[in-house]
């Protein structure tokens, strides 16, 4: 542990760090991967306060959102699930939720989508990969929030426009296991993802494995990028101050040329050593390092051309390619300004779909601070979902997504196989028909009743 944390602390110093780091990263980062697996298996490691010591553990526990008796009661219920995937096994109280759903959270990856625009416009194939990997890292500041998003209702959607020329659409296509898919597009790129989470409950922590397939197509060059993110660990889930860390490898592959980025997310050690730090290289298809990348996922990322040994090229300089935008002070949910935009109807298109996450009464009530109503509406929606499932089973039918089609492709991921959905284009036609209409949309969107249900009789 000690040498790894010290190396992480030196990441921002440049050449000295990369001379020792390069050897371990030479063959697509294989040696680094082995060391990460060792850390993941070390379940005895628990950092109570990553910004300080362990002497304030009791104080941090008292600052938690739950009363101590609530934590004790919840622990009695949860300990039987140790070692299990608890993705959809447990009903959780809204007191630990944030007013956003999982498919809205998928849209947070679009905050710095201008990095993909730069990648598309870039003529240098290796800098193109550097910009694209910075985009993939940029979302982790938002992902460190410890509030839980709402699980989407089957058939729920989320639409977003009015942000840097993109049109974003996500749909919940499976409830057990929970699975969401999304399509996003602007003049520079298309983005498609099929995603489901796999978890492992370890007592006071939770390992989260991103079982998903991401495809980004850059329109100018025509290259297709594939992203495999690292796993995430939620620490102090029940006792102590909850905090989130991502650790391990992120791999971004250019499927067209064979170029690849391998970034290593440092695990957080004692007293916060190494936390947030990300380092790695852009490799050519011949496995030669071309650009070194370093930074912190909560602050900024930079890059610099390097030689075959991973050392900075003489005369070159470290170039910042991404920096975190200013964030609200003392925000209740640690939201960024963009997260607030995601919940806002300002980013909603004209004639918003009634299945949109913004319209969920439990989410909306929590956003307005009505915890009691949020809890009762959450229970009501979950019962409606069970009722619709009974209706579907009685009819001998399966749920059919509206905007995405299930393909015959089953993609392997580091954490299991994944069924792949593809965008069917119907939403583009739907939007074009609305945008070409001369009828003004004067509907008060807050008055639209949330309705993702396939069977109307189930929603009564």
PDB file of N, CA and C in Angstrom, residues 237-275:
ATOM      1  N   UNK A 237     -21.129   2.620   4.554  1.00  0.00           N
ATOM      2  CA  UNK A 237     -22.499   2.651   4.051  1.00  0.00           C
ATOM      3  C   UNK A 237     -23.519   2.853   5.157  1.00  0.00           C
ATOM      4  N   UNK A 238     -23.278   2.248   6.318  1.00  0.00           N
ATOM      5  CA  UNK A 238     -24.238   2.322   7.415  1.00  0.00           C
ATOM      6  C   UNK A 238     -23.657   3.061   8.618  1.00  0.00           C
ATOM      7  N   UNK A 239     -22.403   2.800   8.946  1.00  0.00           N
ATOM      8  CA  UNK A 239     -21.778   3.431  10.098  1.00  0.00           C
ATOM      9  C   UNK A 239     -20.649   4.348   9.642  1.00  0.00           C
ATOM     10  N   UNK A 240     -20.575   5.541  10.200  1.00  0.00           N
ATOM     11  CA  UNK A 240     -19.548   6.494   9.814  1.00  0.00           C
ATOM     12  C   UNK A 240     -20.016   7.394   8.690  1.00  0.00           C
ATOM     13  N   UNK A 241     -19.125   8.248   8.209  1.00  0.00           N
ATOM     14  CA  UNK A 241     -19.480   9.156   7.114  1.00  0.00           C
ATOM     15  C   UNK A 241     -19.308   8.437   5.793  1.00  0.00           C
ATOM     16  N   UNK A 242     -20.368   8.357   5.014  1.00  0.00           N
ATOM     17  CA  UNK A 242     -20.329   7.664   3.737  1.00  0.00           C
ATOM     18  C   UNK A 242     -19.488   8.451   2.725  1.00  0.00           C
ATOM     19  N   UNK A 243     -18.621   7.757   1.999  1.00  0.00           N
ATOM     20  CA  UNK A 243     -17.862   8.386   0.928  1.00  0.00           C
ATOM     21  C   UNK A 243     -17.610   7.361  -0.173  1.00  0.00           C
ATOM     22  N   UNK A 244     -17.374   7.875  -1.373  1.00  0.00           N
ATOM     23  CA  UNK A 244     -17.286   7.046  -2.569  1.00  0.00           C
ATOM     24  C   UNK A 244     -15.896   7.177  -3.174  1.00  0.00           C
ATOM     25  N   UNK A 245     -15.360   6.053  -3.638  1.00  0.00           N
ATOM     26  CA  UNK A 245     -14.062   6.053  -4.287  1.00  0.00           C
ATOM     27  C   UNK A 245     -14.123   5.141  -5.510  1.00  0.00           C
ATOM     28  N   UNK A 246     -13.467   5.550  -6.570  1.00  0.00           N
ATOM     29  CA  UNK A 246     -13.318   4.702  -7.759  1.00  0.00           C
ATOM     30  C   UNK A 246     -11.862   4.298  -7.856  1.00  0.00           C
ATOM     31  N   UNK A 247     -11.600   3.035  -8.118  1.00  0.00           N
ATOM     32  CA  UNK A 247     -10.231   2.556  -8.115  1.00  0.00           C
ATOM     33  C   UNK A 247     -10.047   1.462  -9.155  1.00  0.00           C
ATOM     34  N   UNK A 248      -8.906   1.504  -9.822  1.00  0.00           N
ATOM     35  CA  UNK A 248      -8.624   0.499 -10.840  1.00  0.00           C
ATOM     36  C   UNK A 248      -8.422   1.129 -12.203  1.00  0.00           C
ATOM     37  N   UNK A 249      -8.626   0.346 -13.240  1.00  0.00           N
ATOM     38  CA  UNK A 249      -8.350   0.776 -14.606  1.00  0.00           C
ATOM     39  C   UNK A 249      -9.586   1.292 -15.328  1.00  0.00           C
ATOM     40  N   UNK A 250      -9.390   2.352 -16.083  1.00  0.00           N
ATOM     41  CA  UNK A 250     -10.334   2.775 -17.113  1.00  0.00           C
ATOM     42  C   UNK A 250      -9.649   2.550 -18.450  1.00  0.00           C
ATOM     43  N   UNK A 251     -10.341   1.877 -19.361  1.00  0.00           N
ATOM     44  CA  UNK A 251      -9.767   1.590 -20.678  1.00  0.00           C
ATOM     45  C   UNK A 251     -10.684   2.162 -21.754  1.00  0.00           C
ATOM     46  N   UNK A 252     -10.128   3.018 -22.589  1.00  0.00           N
ATOM     47  CA  UNK A 252     -10.848   3.597 -23.729  1.00  0.00           C
ATOM     48  C   UNK A 252     -10.153   3.127 -24.993  1.00  0.00           C
ATOM     49  N   UNK A 253     -10.874   2.389 -25.827  1.00  0.00           N
ATOM     50  CA  UNK A 253     -10.287   1.773 -27.017  1.00  0.00           C
ATOM     51  C   UNK A 253     -10.871   2.377 -28.288  1.00  0.00           C
ATOM     52  N   UNK A 254      -9.995   2.731 -29.206  1.00  0.00           N
ATOM     53  CA  UNK A 254     -10.415   3.131 -30.542  1.00  0.00           C
ATOM     54  C   UNK A 254     -10.587   1.849 -31.357  1.00  0.00           C
ATOM     55  N   UNK A 255     -11.830   1.427 -31.551  1.00  0.00           N
ATOM     56  CA  UNK A 255     -12.093   0.169 -32.239  1.00  0.00           C
ATOM     57  C   UNK A 255     -11.738   0.233 -33.719  1.00  0.00           C
ATOM     58  N   UNK A 256     -11.602   1.452 -34.247  1.00  0.00           N
ATOM     59  CA  UNK A 256     -11.288   1.631 -35.658  1.00  0.00           C
ATOM     60  C   UNK A 256      -9.798   1.474 -35.939  1.00  0.00           C
ATOM     61  N   UNK A 257      -8.954   2.025 -35.048  1.00  0.00           N
ATOM     62  CA  UNK A 257      -7.510   2.051 -35.307  1.00  0.00           C
ATOM     63  C   UNK A 257      -6.714   1.123 -34.386  1.00  0.00           C
ATOM     64  N   UNK A 258      -7.284   0.759 -33.247  1.00  0.00           N
ATOM     65  CA  UNK A 258      -6.541  -0.047 -32.281  1.00  0.00           C
ATOM     66  C   UNK A 258      -5.812   0.759 -31.229  1.00  0.00           C
ATOM     67  N   UNK A 259      -5.798   2.100 -31.340  1.00  0.00           N
ATOM     68  CA  UNK A 259      -5.212   2.932 -30.296  1.00  0.00           C
ATOM     69  C   UNK A 259      -5.998   2.740 -29.000  1.00  0.00           C
ATOM     70  N   UNK A 260      -5.355   3.019 -27.884  1.00  0.00           N
ATOM     71  CA  UNK A 260      -6.011   2.748 -26.607  1.00  0.00           C
ATOM     72  C   UNK A 260      -5.501   3.695 -25.527  1.00  0.00           C
ATOM     73  N   UNK A 261      -6.378   4.048 -24.594  1.00  0.00           N
ATOM     74  CA  UNK A 261      -5.991   4.786 -23.389  1.00  0.00           C
ATOM     75  C   UNK A 261      -6.194   3.869 -22.196  1.00  0.00           C
ATOM     76  N   UNK A 262      -5.182   3.767 -21.341  1.00  0.00           N
ATOM     77  CA  UNK A 262      -5.314   3.038 -20.084  1.00  0.00           C
ATOM     78  C   UNK A 262      -5.003   4.019 -18.964  1.00  0.00           C
ATOM     79  N   UNK A 263      -6.009   4.292 -18.129  1.00  0.00           N
ATOM     80  CA  UNK A 263      -5.849   5.198 -16.993  1.00  0.00           C
ATOM     81  C   UNK A 263      -6.020   4.419 -15.704  1.00  0.00           C
ATOM     82  N   UNK A 264      -5.176   4.707 -14.743  1.00  0.00           N
ATOM     83  CA  UNK A 264      -5.235   4.038 -13.446  1.00  0.00           C
ATOM     84  C   UNK A 264      -5.750   5.005 -12.395  1.00  0.00           C
ATOM     85  N   UNK A 265      -6.902   4.675 -11.785  1.00  0.00           N
ATOM     86  CA  UNK A 265      -7.485   5.458 -10.697  1.00  0.00           C
ATOM     87  C   UNK A 265      -6.874   4.974  -9.380  1.00  0.00           C
ATOM     88  N   UNK A 266      -6.135   5.852  -8.714  1.00  0.00           N
ATOM     89  CA  UNK A 266      -5.490   5.475  -7.460  1.00  0.00           C
ATOM     90  C   UNK A 266      -6.545   5.189  -6.381  1.00  0.00           C
ATOM     91  N   UNK A 267      -6.369   4.132  -5.600  1.00  0.00           N
ATOM     92  CA  UNK A 267      -7.247   3.918  -4.451  1.00  0.00           C
ATOM     93  C   UNK A 267      -6.895   4.892  -3.336  1.00  0.00           C
ATOM     94  N   UNK A 268      -7.868   5.252  -2.543  1.00  0.00           N
ATOM     95  CA  UNK A 268      -7.624   6.136  -1.414  1.00  0.00           C
ATOM     96  C   UNK A 268      -7.001   5.348  -0.270  1.00  0.00           C
ATOM     97  N   UNK A 269      -5.855   5.814   0.204  1.00  0.00           N
ATOM     98  CA  UNK A 269      -5.190   5.172   1.330  1.00  0.00           C
ATOM     99  C   UNK A 269      -5.478   5.901   2.627  1.00  0.00           C
ATOM    100  N   UNK A 270      -4.762   5.539   3.664  1.00  0.00           N
ATOM    101  CA  UNK A 270      -4.922   6.189   4.962  1.00  0.00           C
ATOM    102  C   UNK A 270      -4.627   7.687   4.847  1.00  0.00           C
ATOM    103  N   UNK A 271      -5.421   8.497   5.532  1.00  0.00           N
ATOM    104  CA  UNK A 271      -5.278   9.957   5.550  1.00  0.00           C
ATOM    105  C   UNK A 271      -5.465  10.557   4.156  1.00  0.00           C
ATOM    106  N   UNK A 272      -6.188   9.841   3.314  1.00  0.00           N
ATOM    107  CA  UNK A 272      -6.535  10.376   2.001  1.00  0.00           C
ATOM    108  C   UNK A 272      -5.440  10.291   0.965  1.00  0.00           C
ATOM    109  N   UNK A 273      -4.330   9.581   1.245  1.00  0.00           N
ATOM    110  CA  UNK A 273      -3.219   9.517   0.292  1.00  0.00           C
ATOM    111  C   UNK A 273      -3.658   8.889  -1.021  1.00  0.00           C
ATOM    112  N   UNK A 274      -3.376   9.580  -2.124  1.00  0.00           N
ATOM    113  CA  UNK A 274      -3.673   9.042  -3.452  1.00  0.00           C
ATOM    114  C   UNK A 274      -5.089   9.253  -3.922  1.00  0.00           C
ATOM    115  N   UNK A 275      -5.964   9.755  -3.072  1.00  0.00           N
ATOM    116  CA  UNK A 275      -7.353   9.894  -3.493  1.00  0.00           C
ATOM    117  C   UNK A 275      -7.479  10.880  -4.651  1.00  0.00           C
TER     118      UNK A 275
END
